[in-house]
Short mmCIF file of C-alpha atoms in Angstrom, two decimals:
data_model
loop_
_atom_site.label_atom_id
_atom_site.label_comp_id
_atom_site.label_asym_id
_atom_site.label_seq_id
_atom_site.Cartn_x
_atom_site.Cartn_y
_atom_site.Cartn_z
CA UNK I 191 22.50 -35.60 -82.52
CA UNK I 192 20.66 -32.08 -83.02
CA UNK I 193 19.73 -33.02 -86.44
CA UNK I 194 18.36 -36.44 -85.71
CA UNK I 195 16.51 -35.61 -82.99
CA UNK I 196 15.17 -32.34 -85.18
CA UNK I 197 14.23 -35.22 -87.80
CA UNK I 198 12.87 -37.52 -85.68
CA UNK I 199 10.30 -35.33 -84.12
CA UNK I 200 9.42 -33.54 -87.39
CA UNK I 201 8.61 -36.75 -88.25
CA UNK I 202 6.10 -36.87 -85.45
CA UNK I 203 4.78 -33.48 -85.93
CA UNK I 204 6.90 -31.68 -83.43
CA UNK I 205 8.71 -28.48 -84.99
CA UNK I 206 12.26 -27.93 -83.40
CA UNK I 207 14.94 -25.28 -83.29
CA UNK I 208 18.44 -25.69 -82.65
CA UNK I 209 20.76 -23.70 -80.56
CA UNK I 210 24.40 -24.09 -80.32
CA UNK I 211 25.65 -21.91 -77.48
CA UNK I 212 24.04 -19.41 -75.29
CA UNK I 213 23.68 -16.76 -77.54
CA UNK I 214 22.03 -18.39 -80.03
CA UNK I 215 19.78 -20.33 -77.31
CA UNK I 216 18.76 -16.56 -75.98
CA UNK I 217 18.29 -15.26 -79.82
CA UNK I 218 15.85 -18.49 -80.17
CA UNK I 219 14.12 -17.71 -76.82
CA UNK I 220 13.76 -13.76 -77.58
CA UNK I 221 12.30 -14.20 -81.15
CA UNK I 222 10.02 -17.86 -80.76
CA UNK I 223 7.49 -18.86 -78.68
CA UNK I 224 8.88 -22.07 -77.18
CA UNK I 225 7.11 -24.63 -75.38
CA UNK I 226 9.88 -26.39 -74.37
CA UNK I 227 13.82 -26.50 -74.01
CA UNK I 228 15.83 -29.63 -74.48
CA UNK I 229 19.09 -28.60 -72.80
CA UNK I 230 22.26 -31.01 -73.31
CA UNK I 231 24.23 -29.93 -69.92
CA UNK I 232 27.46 -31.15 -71.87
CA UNK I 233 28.61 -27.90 -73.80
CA UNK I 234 32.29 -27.87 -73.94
CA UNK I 235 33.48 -24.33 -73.36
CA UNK I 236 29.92 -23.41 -71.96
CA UNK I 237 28.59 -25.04 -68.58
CA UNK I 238 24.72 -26.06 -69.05
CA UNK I 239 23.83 -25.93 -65.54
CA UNK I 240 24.65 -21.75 -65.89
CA UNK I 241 22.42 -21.43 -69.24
CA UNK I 242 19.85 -23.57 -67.21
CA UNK I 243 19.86 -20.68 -64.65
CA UNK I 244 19.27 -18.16 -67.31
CA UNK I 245 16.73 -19.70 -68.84
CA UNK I 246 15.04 -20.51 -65.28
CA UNK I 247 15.75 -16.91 -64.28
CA UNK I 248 13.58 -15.77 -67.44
CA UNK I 249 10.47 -18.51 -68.34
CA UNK I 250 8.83 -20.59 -66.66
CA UNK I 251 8.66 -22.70 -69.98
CA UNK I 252 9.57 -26.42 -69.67
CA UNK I 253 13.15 -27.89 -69.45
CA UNK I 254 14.30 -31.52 -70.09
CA UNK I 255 17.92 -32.08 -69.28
CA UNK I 256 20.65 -34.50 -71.37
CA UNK I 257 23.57 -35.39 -69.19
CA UNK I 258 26.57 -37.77 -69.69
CA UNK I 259 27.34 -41.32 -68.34
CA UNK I 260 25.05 -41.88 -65.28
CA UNK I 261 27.76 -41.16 -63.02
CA UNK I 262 27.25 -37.39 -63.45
CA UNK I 263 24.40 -37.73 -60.70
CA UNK I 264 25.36 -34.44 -58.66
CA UNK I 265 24.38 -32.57 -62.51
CA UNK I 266 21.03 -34.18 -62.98
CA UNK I 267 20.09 -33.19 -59.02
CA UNK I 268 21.72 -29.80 -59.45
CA UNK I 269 19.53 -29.43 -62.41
CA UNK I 270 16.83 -30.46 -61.23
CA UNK I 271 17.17 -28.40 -58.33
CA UNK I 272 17.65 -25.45 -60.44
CA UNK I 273 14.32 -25.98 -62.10
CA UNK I 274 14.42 -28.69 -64.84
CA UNK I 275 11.38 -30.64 -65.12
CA UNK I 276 13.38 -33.84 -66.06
CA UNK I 277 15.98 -35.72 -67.58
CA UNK I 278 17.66 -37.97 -69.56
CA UNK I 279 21.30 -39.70 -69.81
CA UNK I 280 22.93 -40.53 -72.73
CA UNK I 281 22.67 -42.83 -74.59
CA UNK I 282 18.91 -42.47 -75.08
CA UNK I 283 15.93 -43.51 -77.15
CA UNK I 284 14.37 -41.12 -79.26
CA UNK I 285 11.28 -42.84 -78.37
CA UNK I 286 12.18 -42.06 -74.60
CA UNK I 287 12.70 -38.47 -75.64
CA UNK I 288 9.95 -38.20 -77.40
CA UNK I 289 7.57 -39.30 -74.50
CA UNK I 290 9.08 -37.45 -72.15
CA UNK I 291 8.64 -34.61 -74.21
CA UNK I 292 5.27 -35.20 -74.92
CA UNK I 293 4.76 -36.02 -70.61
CA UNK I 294 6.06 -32.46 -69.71
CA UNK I 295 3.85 -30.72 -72.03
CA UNK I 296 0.88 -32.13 -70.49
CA UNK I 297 2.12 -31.44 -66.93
CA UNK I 298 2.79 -28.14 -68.06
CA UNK I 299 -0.84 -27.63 -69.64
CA UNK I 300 -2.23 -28.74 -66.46
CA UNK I 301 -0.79 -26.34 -64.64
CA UNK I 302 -1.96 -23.88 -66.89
CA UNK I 303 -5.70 -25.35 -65.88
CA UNK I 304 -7.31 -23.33 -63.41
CA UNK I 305 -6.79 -25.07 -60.00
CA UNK I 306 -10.15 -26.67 -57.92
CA UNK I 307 -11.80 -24.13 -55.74
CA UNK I 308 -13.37 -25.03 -53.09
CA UNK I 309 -16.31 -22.32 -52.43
CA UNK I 310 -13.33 -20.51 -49.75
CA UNK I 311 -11.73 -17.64 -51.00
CA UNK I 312 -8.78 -16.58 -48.93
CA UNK I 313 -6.27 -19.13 -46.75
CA UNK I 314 -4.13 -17.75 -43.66
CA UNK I 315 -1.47 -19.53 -42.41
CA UNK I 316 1.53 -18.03 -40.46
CA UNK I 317 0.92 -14.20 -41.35
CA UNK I 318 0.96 -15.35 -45.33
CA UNK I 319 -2.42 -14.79 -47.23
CA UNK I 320 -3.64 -16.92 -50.52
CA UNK I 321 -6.89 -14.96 -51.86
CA UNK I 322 -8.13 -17.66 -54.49
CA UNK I 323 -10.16 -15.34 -56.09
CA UNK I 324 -7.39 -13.06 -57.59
CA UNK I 325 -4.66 -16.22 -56.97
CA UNK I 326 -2.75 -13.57 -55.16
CA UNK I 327 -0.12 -14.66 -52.59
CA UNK I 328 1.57 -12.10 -49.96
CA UNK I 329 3.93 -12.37 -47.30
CA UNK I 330 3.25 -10.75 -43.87
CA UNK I 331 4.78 -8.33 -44.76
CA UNK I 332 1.92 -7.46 -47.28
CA UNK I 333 4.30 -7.91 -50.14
CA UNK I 334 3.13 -9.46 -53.26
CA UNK I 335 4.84 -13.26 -54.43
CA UNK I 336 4.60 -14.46 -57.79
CA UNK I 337 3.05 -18.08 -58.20
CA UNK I 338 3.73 -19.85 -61.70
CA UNK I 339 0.24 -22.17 -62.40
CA UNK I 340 1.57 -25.50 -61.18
CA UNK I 341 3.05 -23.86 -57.96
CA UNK I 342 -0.47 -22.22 -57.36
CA UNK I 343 -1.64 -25.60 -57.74
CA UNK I 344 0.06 -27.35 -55.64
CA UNK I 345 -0.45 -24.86 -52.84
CA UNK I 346 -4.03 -24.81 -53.04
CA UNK I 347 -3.21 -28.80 -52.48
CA UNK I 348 -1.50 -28.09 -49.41
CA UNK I 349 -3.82 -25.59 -47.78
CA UNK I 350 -6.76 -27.94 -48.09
CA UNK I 351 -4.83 -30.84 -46.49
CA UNK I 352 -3.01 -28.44 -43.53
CA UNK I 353 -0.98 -30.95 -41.00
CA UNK I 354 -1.62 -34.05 -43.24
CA UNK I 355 0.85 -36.22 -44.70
CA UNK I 356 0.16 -36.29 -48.62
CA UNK I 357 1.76 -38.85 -50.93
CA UNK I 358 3.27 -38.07 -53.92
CA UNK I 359 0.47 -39.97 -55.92
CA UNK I 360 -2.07 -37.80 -53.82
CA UNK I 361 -0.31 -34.32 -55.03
CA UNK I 362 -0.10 -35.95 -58.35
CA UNK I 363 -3.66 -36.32 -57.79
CA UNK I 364 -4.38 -32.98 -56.76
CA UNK I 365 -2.84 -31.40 -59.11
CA UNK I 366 -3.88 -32.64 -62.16
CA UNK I 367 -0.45 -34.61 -63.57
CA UNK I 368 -1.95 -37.90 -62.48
CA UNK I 369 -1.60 -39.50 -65.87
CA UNK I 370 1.91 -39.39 -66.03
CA UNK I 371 4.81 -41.32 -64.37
CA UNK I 372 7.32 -39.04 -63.52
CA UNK I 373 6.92 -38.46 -59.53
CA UNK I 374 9.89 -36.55 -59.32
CA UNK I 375 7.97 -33.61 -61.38
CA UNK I 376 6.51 -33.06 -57.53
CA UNK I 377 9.56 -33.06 -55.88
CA UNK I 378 10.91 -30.05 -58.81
CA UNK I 379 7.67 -28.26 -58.05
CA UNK I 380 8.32 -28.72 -54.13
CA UNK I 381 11.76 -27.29 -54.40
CA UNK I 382 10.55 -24.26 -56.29
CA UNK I 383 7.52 -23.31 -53.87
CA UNK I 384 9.55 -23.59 -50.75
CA UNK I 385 11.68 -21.40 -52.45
CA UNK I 386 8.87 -18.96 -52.73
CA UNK I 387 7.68 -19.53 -48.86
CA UNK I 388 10.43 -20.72 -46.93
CA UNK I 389 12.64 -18.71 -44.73
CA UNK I 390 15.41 -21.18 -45.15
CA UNK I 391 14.99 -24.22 -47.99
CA UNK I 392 16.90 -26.26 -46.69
CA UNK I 393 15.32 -26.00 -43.41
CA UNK I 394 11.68 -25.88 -44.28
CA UNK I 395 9.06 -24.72 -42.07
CA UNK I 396 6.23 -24.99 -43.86
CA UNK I 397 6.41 -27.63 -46.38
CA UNK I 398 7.58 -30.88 -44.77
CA UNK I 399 9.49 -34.39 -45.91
CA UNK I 400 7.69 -37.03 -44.41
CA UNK I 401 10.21 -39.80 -45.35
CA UNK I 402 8.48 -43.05 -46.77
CA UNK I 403 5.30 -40.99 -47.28
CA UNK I 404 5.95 -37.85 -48.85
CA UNK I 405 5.45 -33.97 -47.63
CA UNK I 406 2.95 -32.52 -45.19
CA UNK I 407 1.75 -28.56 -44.62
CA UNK I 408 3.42 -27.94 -41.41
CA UNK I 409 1.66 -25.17 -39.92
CA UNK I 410 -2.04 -24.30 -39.43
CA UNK I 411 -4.10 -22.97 -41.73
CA UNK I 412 -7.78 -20.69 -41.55
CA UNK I 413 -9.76 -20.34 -44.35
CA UNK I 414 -12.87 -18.11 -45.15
#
């Protein structure tokens, strides 16, 4: 499977490595710039979801899942949870992969796009501070949180919509992954910012499901 799906998207212009376990994944990861990982979660002696978590733990860079018969559900929404940006179960297209592939990387270069300002420069909401102009984000405690691109994104989304239910198309919308079909890349960038803000995850204060809709920005917000 590695080599035709090395073949196939050489044939298509797209250079691969291969990686067999997780030292050779970590070797690849180390010594290449990689703009994305396809990650089969079926290893034998290895578990995937654990070399998802080191990957996750260490980049930011784009993950696309392979998992077995689609009765291994509680895998794809473990790994998704975990940070993948999607996945696929086997058996697959190549051509499948191959647009997915090629959907991820644009999400991911959107992110990368520098978010819509709005002519404010610093949001307040529940002792947390967003300056846009150094796209810094602390805690009240003053301490400093680390935003990857897309998460930034999306935030900014939120804080100019405080209280409002947004759809999934609207934060699709707003932050600049429109033109592809995946929704669920929204709810994988959802989990990972109320990881970032909330208290409790699973309990969310600030970040909202507003079943049938979508998510809404819970609390307040002043900007200046």
């Amino acid at each position: 499977m590695q080599r035709m799906i090395l073949n196939y998207f050489a044939d298509n212009s797209i250079r691969g490595l291969v990686a067999s376990g997780r030292e050779e994944m970590t070797r690849q990861l180390e010594g290449t710039e990689v703009s994305l990982v396809i990650l089969d979660l079926r290893l034998g002696d290895e578990d995937g979801l654990d070399l998802l978590r080191l990957v996750r733990s260490n980049s930011d860079v784009p993950v696309i899942i392979i998992t077995g018969h689609r009765r291994d559900e509680i895998d794809r929404i473990v790994g998704l949870e975990l940070g993948a940006d999607d996945y696929l179960t086997k058996p697959f297209n190549l051509r499948e992969l191959l647009a997915r592939v090629r959907a991820v990387l644009r999400r991911s270069a959107s992110g990368r796009a520098p978010a819509r300002e709005t002519g404010r420069s610093r949001n307040r909401f529940s002792g947390w501070q967003l300056d846009r102009r150094t796209r810094q984000l602390t805690d009240p405690d003053g301490a400093l949180v680390t935003l990857t691109k897309s998460e930034y994104t999306l935030l900014v989304a939120f804080l100019d919509a405080p209280q409002r239910p947004l759809s999934r198309e609207q934060l699709l919308q707003a932050t600049r992954v429109h033109e592809d079909v995946f929704d669920r890349s929204i709810d994988v960038q959802i989990l990972r910012l109320r990881r970032k803000l909330e208290r409790d995850p699973n309990a969310p204060r600030f970040i909202r499901t507003e079943r049938g809709i979508g998510y809404v920005f819970a609390v307040s917000v002043e900007s200046t």
